[in-house]
XYZ file of C-alpha atoms in Angstrom:
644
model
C 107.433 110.620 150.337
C 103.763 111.022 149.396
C 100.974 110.274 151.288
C 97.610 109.632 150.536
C 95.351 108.799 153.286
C 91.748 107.787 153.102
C 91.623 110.568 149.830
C 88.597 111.182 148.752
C 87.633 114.367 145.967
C 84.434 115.305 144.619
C 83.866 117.756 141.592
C 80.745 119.430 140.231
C 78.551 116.278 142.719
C 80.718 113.431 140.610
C 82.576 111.488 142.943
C 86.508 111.269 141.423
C 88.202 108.732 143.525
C 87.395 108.046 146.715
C 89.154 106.452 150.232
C 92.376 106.254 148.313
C 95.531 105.388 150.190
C 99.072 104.590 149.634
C 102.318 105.897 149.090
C 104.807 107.121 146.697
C 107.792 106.719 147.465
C 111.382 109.293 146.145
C 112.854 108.938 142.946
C 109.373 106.887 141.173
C 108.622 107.511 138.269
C 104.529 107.296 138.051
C 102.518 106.797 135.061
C 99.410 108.555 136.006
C 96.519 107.003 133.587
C 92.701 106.817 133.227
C 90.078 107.647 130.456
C 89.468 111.422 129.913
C 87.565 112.923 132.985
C 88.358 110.651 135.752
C 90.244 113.011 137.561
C 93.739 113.056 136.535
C 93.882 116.876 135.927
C 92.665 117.019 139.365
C 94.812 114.590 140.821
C 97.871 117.195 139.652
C 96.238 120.024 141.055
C 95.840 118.076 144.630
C 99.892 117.402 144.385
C 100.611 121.135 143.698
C 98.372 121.965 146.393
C 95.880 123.718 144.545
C 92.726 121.861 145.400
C 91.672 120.755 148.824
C 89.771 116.843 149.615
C 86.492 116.321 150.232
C 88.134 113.836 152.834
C 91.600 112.464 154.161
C 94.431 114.300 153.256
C 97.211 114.153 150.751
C 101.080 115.231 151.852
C 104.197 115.672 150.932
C 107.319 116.862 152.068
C 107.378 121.027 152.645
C 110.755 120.938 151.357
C 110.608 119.636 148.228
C 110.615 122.414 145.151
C 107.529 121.478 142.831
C 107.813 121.609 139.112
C 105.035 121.539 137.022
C 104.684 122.085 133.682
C 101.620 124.811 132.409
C 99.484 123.934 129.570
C 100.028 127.712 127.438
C 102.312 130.339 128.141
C 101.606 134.358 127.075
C 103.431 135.828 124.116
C 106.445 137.031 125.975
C 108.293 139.691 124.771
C 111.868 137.944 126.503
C 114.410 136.094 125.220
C 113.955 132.049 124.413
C 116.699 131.070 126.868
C 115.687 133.963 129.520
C 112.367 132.532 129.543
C 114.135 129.328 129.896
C 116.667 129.800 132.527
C 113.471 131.340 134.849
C 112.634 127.798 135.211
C 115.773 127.545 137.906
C 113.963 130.371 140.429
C 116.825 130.689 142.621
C 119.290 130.909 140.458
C 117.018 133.574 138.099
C 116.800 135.797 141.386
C 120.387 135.502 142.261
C 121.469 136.147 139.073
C 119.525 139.497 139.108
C 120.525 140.563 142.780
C 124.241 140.143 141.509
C 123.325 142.529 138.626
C 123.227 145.402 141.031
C 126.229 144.702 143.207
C 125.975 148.589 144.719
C 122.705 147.642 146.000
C 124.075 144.635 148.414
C 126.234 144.492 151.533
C 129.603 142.799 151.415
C 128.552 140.074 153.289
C 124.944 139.837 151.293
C 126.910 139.693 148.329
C 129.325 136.634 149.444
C 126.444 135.115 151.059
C 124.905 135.401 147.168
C 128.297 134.209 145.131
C 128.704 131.430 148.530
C 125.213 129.995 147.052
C 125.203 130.949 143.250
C 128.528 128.053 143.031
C 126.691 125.723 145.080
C 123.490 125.505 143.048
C 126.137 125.257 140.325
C 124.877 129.035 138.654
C 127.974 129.049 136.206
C 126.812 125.940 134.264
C 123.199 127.248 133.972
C 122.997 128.627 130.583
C 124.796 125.720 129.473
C 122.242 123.378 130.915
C 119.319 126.012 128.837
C 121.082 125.522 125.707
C 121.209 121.704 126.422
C 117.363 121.278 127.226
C 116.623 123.636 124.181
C 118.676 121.610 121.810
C 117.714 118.341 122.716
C 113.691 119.424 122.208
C 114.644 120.803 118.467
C 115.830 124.492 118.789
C 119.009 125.735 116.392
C 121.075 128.010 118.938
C 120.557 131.449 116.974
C 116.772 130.425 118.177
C 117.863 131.307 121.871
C 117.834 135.118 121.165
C 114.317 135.188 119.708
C 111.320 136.543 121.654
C 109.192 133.944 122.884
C 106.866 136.106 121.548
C 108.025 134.795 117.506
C 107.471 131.221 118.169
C 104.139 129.403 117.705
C 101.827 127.616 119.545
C 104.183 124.349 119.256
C 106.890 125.683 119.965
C 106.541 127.758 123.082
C 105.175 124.613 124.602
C 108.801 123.605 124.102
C 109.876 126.364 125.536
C 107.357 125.671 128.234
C 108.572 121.903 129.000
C 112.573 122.746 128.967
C 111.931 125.745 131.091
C 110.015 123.050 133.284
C 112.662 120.788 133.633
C 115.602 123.556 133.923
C 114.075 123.854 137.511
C 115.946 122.186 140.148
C 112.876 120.231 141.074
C 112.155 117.286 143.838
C 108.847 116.506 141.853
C 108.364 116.813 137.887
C 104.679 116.936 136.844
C 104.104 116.520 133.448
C 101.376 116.798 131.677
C 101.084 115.166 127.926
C 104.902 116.761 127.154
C 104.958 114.481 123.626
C 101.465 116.580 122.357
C 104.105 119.233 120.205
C 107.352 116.914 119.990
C 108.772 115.171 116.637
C 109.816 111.636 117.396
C 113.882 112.848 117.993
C 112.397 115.019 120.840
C 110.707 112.368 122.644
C 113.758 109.946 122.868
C 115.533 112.708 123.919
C 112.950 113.307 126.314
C 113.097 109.448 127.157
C 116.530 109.914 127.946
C 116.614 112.952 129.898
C 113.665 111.362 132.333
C 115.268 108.329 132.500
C 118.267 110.315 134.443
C 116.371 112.513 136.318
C 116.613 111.783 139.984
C 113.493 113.358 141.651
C 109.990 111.711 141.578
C 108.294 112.167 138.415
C 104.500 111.646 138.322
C 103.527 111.611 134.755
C 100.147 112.077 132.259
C 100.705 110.656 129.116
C 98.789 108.972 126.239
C 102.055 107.252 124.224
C 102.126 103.706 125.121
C 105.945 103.404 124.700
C 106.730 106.694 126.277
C 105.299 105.458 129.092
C 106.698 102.015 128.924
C 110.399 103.457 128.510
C 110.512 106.054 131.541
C 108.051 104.336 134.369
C 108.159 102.158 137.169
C 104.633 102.605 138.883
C 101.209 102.896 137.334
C 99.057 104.903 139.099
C 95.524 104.337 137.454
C 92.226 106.043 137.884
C 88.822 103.591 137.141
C 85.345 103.401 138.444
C 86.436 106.510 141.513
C 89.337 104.404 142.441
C 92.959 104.824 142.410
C 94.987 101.711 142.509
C 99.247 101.645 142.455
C 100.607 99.042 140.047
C 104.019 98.247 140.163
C 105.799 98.404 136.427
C 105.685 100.021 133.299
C 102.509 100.152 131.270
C 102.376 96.838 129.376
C 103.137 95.350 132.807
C 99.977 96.966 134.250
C 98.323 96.434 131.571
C 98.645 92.438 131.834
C 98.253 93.051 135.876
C 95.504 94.862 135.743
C 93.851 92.030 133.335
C 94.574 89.597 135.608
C 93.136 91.368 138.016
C 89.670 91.759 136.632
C 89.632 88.066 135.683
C 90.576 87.286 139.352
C 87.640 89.668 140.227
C 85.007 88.256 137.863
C 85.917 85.051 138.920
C 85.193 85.464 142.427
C 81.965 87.923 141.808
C 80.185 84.808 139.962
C 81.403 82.270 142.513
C 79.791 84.415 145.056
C 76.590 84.729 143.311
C 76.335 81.122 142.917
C 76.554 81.009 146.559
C 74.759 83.849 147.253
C 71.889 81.848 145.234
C 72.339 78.274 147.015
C 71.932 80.030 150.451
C 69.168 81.911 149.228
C 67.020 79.020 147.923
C 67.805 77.063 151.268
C 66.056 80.021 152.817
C 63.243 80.245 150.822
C 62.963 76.308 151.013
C 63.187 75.678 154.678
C 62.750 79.091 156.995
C 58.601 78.210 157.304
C 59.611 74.593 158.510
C 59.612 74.870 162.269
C 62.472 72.306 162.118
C 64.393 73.871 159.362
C 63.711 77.452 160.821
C 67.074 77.603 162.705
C 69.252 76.572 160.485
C 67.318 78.728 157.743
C 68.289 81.824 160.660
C 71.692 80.629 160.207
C 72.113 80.938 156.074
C 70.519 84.183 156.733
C 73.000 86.095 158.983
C 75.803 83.850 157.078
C 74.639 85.752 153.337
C 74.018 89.429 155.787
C 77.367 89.261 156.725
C 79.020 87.993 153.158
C 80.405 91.050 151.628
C 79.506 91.835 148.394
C 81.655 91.659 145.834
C 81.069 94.051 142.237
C 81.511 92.399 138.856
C 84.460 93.370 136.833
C 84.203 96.182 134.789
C 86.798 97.955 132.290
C 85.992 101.196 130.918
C 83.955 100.649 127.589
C 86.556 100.816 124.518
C 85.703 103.423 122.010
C 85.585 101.986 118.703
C 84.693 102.857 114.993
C 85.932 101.672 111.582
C 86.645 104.076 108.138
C 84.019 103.495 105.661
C 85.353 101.200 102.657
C 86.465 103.355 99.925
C 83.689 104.036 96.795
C 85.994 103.594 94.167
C 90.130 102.849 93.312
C 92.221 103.031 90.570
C 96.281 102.625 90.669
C 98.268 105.030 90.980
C 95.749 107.172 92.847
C 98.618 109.936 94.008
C 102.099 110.430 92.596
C 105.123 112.791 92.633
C 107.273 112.421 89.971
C 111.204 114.912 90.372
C 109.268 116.871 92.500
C 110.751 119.856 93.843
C 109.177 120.927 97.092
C 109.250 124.207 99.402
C 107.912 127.548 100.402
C 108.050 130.482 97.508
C 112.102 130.487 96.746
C 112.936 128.380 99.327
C 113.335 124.905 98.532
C 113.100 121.848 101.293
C 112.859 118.884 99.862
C 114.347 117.962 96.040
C 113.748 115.370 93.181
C 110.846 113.405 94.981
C 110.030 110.011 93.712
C 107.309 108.891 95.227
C 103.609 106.820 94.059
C 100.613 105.952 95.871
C 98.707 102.680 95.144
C 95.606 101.267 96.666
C 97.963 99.014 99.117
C 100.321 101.670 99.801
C 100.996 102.008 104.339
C 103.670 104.561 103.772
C 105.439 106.201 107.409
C 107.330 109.391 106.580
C 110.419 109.901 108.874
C 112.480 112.656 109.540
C 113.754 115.169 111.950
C 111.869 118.172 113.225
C 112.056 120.719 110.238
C 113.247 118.253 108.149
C 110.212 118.626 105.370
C 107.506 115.824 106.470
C 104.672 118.499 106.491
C 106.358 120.180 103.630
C 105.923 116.781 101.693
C 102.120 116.197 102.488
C 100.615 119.631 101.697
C 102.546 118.509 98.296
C 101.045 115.303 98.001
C 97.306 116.564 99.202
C 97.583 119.991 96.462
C 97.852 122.914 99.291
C 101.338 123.594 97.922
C 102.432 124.083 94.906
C 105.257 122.147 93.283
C 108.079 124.257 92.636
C 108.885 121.867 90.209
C 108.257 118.159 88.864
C 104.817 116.989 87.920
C 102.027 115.781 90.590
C 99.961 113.515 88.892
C 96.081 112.756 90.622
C 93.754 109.376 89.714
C 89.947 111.010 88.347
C 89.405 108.681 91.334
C 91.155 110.033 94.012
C 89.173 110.823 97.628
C 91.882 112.543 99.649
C 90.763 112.213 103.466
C 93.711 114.933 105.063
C 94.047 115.253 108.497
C 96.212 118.124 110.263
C 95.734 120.412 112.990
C 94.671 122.948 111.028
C 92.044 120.893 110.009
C 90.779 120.858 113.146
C 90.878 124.699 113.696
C 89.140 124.682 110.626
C 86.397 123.013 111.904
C 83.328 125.621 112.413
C 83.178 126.443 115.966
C 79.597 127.659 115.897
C 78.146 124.380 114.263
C 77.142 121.329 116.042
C 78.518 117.919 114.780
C 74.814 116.980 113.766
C 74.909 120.229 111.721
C 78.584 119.943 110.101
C 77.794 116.428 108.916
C 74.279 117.232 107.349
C 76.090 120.058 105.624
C 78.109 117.402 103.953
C 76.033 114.343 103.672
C 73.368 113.686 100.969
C 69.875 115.280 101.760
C 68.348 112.030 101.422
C 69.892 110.331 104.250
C 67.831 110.109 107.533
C 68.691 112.282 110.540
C 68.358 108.980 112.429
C 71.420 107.510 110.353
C 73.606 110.579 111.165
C 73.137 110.321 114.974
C 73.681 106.676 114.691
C 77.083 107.571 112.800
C 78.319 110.530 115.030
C 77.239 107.866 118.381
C 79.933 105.746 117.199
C 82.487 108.183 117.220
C 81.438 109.329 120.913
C 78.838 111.679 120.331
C 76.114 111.112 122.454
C 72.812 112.956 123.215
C 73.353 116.737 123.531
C 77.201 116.927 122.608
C 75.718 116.288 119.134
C 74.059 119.403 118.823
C 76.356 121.439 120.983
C 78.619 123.953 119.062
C 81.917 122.810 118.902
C 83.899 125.848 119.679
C 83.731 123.962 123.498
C 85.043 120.914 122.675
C 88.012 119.602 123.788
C 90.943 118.973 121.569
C 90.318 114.928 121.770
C 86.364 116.136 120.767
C 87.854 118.360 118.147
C 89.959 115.398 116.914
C 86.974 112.673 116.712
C 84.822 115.267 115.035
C 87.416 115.745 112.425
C 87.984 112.074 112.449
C 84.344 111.762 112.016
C 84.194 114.131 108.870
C 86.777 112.455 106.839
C 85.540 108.849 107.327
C 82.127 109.649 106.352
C 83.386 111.357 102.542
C 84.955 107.768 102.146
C 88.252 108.375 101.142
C 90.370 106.247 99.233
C 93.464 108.024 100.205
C 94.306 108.978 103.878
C 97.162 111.628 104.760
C 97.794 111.796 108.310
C 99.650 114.683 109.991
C 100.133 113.388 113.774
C 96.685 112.317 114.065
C 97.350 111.525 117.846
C 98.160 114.218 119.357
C 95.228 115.024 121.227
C 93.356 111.187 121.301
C 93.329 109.690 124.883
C 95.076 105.895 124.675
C 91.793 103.932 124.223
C 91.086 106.521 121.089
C 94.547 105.830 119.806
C 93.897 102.453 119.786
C 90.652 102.426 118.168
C 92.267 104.496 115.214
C 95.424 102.075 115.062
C 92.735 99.260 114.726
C 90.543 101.333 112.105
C 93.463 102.064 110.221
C 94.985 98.643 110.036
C 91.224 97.351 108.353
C 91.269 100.413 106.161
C 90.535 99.517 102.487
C 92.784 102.076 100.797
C 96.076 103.811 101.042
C 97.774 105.682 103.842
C 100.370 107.870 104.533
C 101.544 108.627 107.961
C 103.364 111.358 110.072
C 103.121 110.616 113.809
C 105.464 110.970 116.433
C 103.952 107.754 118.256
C 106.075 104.411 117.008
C 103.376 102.184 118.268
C 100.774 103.652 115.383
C 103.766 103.886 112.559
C 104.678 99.909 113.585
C 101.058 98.640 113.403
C 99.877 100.747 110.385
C 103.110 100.885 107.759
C 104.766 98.609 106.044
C 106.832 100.828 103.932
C 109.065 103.761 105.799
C 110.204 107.035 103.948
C 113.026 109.263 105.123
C 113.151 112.787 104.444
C 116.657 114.185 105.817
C 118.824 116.807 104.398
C 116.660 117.981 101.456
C 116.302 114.467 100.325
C 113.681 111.168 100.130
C 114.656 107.538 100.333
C 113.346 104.656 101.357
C 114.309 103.220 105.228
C 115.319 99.913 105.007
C 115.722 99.137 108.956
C 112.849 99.357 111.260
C 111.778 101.919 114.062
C 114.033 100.328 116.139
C 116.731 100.991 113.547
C 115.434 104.463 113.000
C 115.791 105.274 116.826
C 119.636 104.464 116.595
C 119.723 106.382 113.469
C 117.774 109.841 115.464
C 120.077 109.611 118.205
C 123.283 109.682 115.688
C 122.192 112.720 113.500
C 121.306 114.631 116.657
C 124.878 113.743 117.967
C 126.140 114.621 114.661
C 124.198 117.797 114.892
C 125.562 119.023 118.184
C 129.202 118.384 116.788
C 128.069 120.967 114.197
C 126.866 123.363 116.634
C 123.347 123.232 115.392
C 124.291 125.723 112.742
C 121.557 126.257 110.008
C 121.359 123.864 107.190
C 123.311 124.459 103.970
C 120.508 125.523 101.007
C 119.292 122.962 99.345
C 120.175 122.519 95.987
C 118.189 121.167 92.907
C 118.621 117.508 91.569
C 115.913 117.366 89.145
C 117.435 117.698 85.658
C 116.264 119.854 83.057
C 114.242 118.222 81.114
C 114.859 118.774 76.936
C 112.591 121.303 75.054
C 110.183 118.966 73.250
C 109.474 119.895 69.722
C 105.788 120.475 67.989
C 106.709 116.830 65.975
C 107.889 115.500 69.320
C 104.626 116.327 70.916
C 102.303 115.396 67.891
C 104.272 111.906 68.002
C 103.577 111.751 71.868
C 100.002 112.466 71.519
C 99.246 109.873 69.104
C 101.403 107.418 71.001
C 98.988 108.001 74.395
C 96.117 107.519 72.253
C 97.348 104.096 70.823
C 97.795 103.235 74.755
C 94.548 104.149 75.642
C 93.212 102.164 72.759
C 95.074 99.334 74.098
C 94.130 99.476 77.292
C 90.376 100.468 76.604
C 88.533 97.224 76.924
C 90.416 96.477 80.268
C 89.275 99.493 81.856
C 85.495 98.896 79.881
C 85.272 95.700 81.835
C 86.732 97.000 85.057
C 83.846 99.909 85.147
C 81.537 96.813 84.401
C 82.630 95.137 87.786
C 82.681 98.134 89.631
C 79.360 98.844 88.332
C 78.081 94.995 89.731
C 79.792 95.299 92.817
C 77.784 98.704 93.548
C 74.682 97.359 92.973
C 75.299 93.763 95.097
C 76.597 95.989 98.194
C 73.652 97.914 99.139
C 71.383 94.612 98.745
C 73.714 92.571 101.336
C 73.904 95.477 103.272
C 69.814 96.248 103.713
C 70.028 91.921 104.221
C 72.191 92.047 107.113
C 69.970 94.473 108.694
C 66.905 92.551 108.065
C 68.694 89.953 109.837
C 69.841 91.980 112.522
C 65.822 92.525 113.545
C 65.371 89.520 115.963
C 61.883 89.444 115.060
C 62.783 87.464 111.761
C 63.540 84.473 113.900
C 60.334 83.939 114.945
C 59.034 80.814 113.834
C 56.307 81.826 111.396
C 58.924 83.997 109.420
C 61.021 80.701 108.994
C 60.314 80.573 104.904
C 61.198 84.802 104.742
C 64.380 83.705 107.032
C 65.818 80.782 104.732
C 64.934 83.281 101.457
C 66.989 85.829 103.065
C 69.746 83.582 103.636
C 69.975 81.811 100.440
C 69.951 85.319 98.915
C 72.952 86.537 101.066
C 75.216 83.587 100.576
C 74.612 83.811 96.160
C 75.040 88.021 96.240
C 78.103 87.273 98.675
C 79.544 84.824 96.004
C 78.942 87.062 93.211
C 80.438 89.480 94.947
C 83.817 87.637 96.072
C 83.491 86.670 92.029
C 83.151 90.439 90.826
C 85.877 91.728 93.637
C 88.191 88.724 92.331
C 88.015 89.838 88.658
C 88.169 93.323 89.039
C 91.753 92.777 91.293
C 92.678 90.390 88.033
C 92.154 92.890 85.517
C 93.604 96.064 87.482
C 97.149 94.118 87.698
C 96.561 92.834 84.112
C 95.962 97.126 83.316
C 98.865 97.719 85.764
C 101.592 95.325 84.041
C 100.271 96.855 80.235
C 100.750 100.145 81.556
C 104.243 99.472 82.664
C 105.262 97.683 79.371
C 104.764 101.279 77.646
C 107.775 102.847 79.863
């Protein structure tokens, strides 16, 4: 069991959590939450006994083995499943004193075979090629050097060599960040069995909901123990706060009644004693704090300057790397409306499939066709390590904002993405990856896109800032496609799914519920198989026929009688969008006049009814314009299919 007692830490003069005590009992599994910087990191640290308290103490058993899982490992120049098999220490060092028999006494060395079969040695490097399976590696991968592997992937390595340790308590620390969404259920499942006490940091709302029982949760230098997964704490914990609001005004209403009995009555010589009386009654009332929750980070995308449909499309694409072809014969167009989810397996050609659609990789063959129109807003990690270390934010959004517009209005723009005060001007090559994130965030949403590609935008945004981006994304004016490992965001956000699997596209009818079942199968099916490499994928885009000089003199005129068709359609359509950019900016620089409170006063009453009258007739010509324009783009739409 562990025991916190009266706990109190302190960290650079900032108070962390204070007085805290409970305990946690074997076999929990702990959801250990709280915005970024209330002292979760150091919360870990105080477990592994790496930190000591300002006050109280925090214990737990001597006996129990510790496992806890490091945030980067060095480029080892060992074998994947000897790195992961070092995770078991016992077994690692037996295994090695057995290696030099001649070295060891007879009775050393049945002493060492006595405990190798009782830690159950022999099924070890089966267990390492379990964990390394289930979190995405083929088994020729297992004789690589860790050394060969990326970033991503040796935190894999990382996290199965964490849990191949025979371990009494499993910290982990954000183990989703560099998982597809087959090696979190996986995960899910293999958590769900463990038997120690796991105490766990993680930002994925149903990750947290499928493995834990206890919420511990970090707010305003208090830790408080919720019994229940997350959405259980999370409707708790608002009960809570109501309960706690509700009490903090009742008590200020009394506070006040005693108090103006006091004023009232304590100079009256026959009041005086029972004005005494209200006094030591409100010195000895405790005082009670109003509710507070952590404000919610918020921000919207910008709406889109201009659309036209299709704005993206792939048409018998062939997709892949040089010779190597992933993904064949992709069908696949973007409209305004489009929420498009991309599914698939680790490896299976997701990435692959956006660096197509954004025009980072070439088609190997098929025809990628891009609206004049088009704002791609493309977010990937290497986006983010493409961000310029050395510049501020204020600096790397002047660089790409018009020179007309106000230093004021940039600062008021990077504020409500969580910049604040100096972190706008500080360079940020010391950001941390959920800084990194919101400045790229930031970046994209300012150029206005009309198109946003999303490579697992999550993966380093706390839970608040994954919510505000599920919300932002959801109002979002254009199209979106989606690759994220975190169902909650794919479930909110798309309304069309896409599954790439086995060098093919298609369209997933079920839902992520469906596609969970569907995961679990194929990995089944993929153990059967041995995890042996993929057959090459072959080429299902046919040849197309050698079009003649006549052939391509009658196409030519035939796309000029179309656009001669469809000329005054589009004439008008510039015409609305031309309106509708002029009426913007005016309600725009209204609602800001009306935002000033002075126009309420009453001698700007006549200015105050103008300015009204004017916003509710640019606000009908606008809903007029929008409405015409929509009319005339599916009128455009249903000519331009007619010619097929």
């Amino acid at each position: 069991m562990i025991q916190l007692d009266q706990f109190s830490v302190r960290r650079g003069g900032r108070v962390l959590f204070q007085k805290a005590s409970m305990q946690l009992h074997p076999g929990w599994k702990i959801g250990l939450t709280g915005v970024n910087g209330a002292g979760k990191s150091t919360l870990f640290a105080a477990l592994l006994g790496g930190i000591e308290s300002d006050s109280g103490s925090l214990t737990r058993p001597n006996v129990w083995t510790v496992a806890h899982m490091a945030q980067e490992i060095q480029a080892l120049n060992m074998k994947a499943i000897d790195f992961v098999l070092s995770g078991d220490e016992e077994y690692w060092t037996i295994q090695h004193q057995l290696e030099h028999p001649d070295q060891l006494s007879n009775d050393e060395l049945a002493h060492l075979y006595s405990r190798f079969d009782e830690i159950n040695g022999y099924a070890a490097a089966a267990k390492a090629s379990q964990l390394m399976a289930g979190l995405g590696f083929f088994d020729y991968q297992s004789q690589y050097d860790v050394a060969s592997f990326s970033g991503g992937w040796r935190m894999r390595l990382n996290l199965a060599r964490t849990l191949m340790s025979r371990s009494d308590l499993l910290l982990l620390d954000e183990p989703t960040n560099h998982l597809d969404l087959d090696a979190i259920l996986w995960l899910e499942d293999w958590l769900k069995a463990y038997e120690g006490t796991l105490v766990l940091i993680s930002h994925d709302r149903d990750f947290l909901d499928a493995i834990t029982d206890h919420i511990l949760h970090i707010e305003n230098q208090q830790l408080t123990l919720y019994t229940g997964n997350y959405s259980t704490f999370e409707t708790t914990r608002a009960e809570r706060l109501a309960q706690q609001q509700q009490a903090f005004e009742k008590q200020q209403e009394t506070r006040a009644h005693l108090q103006k009995y006091i004023d009232r009555f304590k100079a009256q010589a026959t009041k005086a004693r029972q004005a005494q009386s209200r006094i030591k009654q409100l010195e000895r009332m405790q005082e009670l704090a109003p509710a507070h929750v952590d404000t919610p980070f918020t921000f919207s995308f910008r709406e889109p300057s201009k659309m036209s449909s299709p704005l993206l499309a792939l048409e018998h694409a062939d997709i892949g790397y040089g010779d190597k072809l992933i993904v064949t014969n992709v069908n696949l167009q973007i409209t305004p409306t489009s929420r498009i989810g991309l599914l698939g397996m680790n490896g299976a050609g997701k990435s692959t499939l956006i660096k197509s659609l954004v025009g980072d990789l070439a088609l190997l063959r098929g025809t990628r066709y891009a609206s004049e129109l088009l704002n791609i807003g493309y977010f990937a990690q290497h986006q983010m390590d493409a961000l310029d270390g050395a510049a501020s934010p204020m600096l790397q959004l002047s660089r790409i904002a018009d020179k007309k517009i106000s230093e004021a209005t940039l600062r008021a723009f990077l504020g409500s993405f969580g910049f604040s005060g100096e972190r706008m001007d500080t360079p940020s090559e010391s950001f941390s990856g959920g800084e990194r994130a919101r400045l790229a965030l930031a970046l994209i949403v300012w150029q206005r896109p009309n198109v946003l590609i999303l490579d697992e935008p999550t993966n380093h945004l706390d839970l608040d800032m994954r919510h505000a981006l599920t919300m932002a994304l959801q109002d979002f004016e254009g199209a979106v496609v989606l690759v994220s490992h975190e169902r909650q965001l794919i479930a909110s956000v798309c309304d069309e799914l896409i599954l790439v699997h086995a060098g093919n596209s298609r369209d997933f009818d079920g839902d992520l519920h469906d596609y969970a079942d569907w995961l679990r199968q194929a990995r089944n099916d993929l153990m059967k198989q041995g995890q042996q490499p993929a057959a090459p994928v072959q080429s299902k885009v046919e040849a197309q026929p050698v079009i003649s000089k006549l052939d391509k003199e009658a196409q030519r005129k035939e796309a000029a009688k179309r656009r001669e068709q469809t000329r005054p359609i589009r004439k008008n359509i510039e015409k609305l969008e031309s309106q509708i950019g002029r009426l913007q900016p005016r309600l725009a620089e209204i609602e800001i006049a009306l935002g000033d409170s002075s126009i309420y006063d009453a001698a700007r009453k006549d200015e105050l009814l103008k300015l009204m009258n004017e916003q509710t007739e640019l606000k009908q010509q606008l809903e007029q314009a929008e409405e015409q324009m929509l009319g005339l783009m599916m009128e455009l739409e249903e000519l331009e299919s007619s010619f097929d």
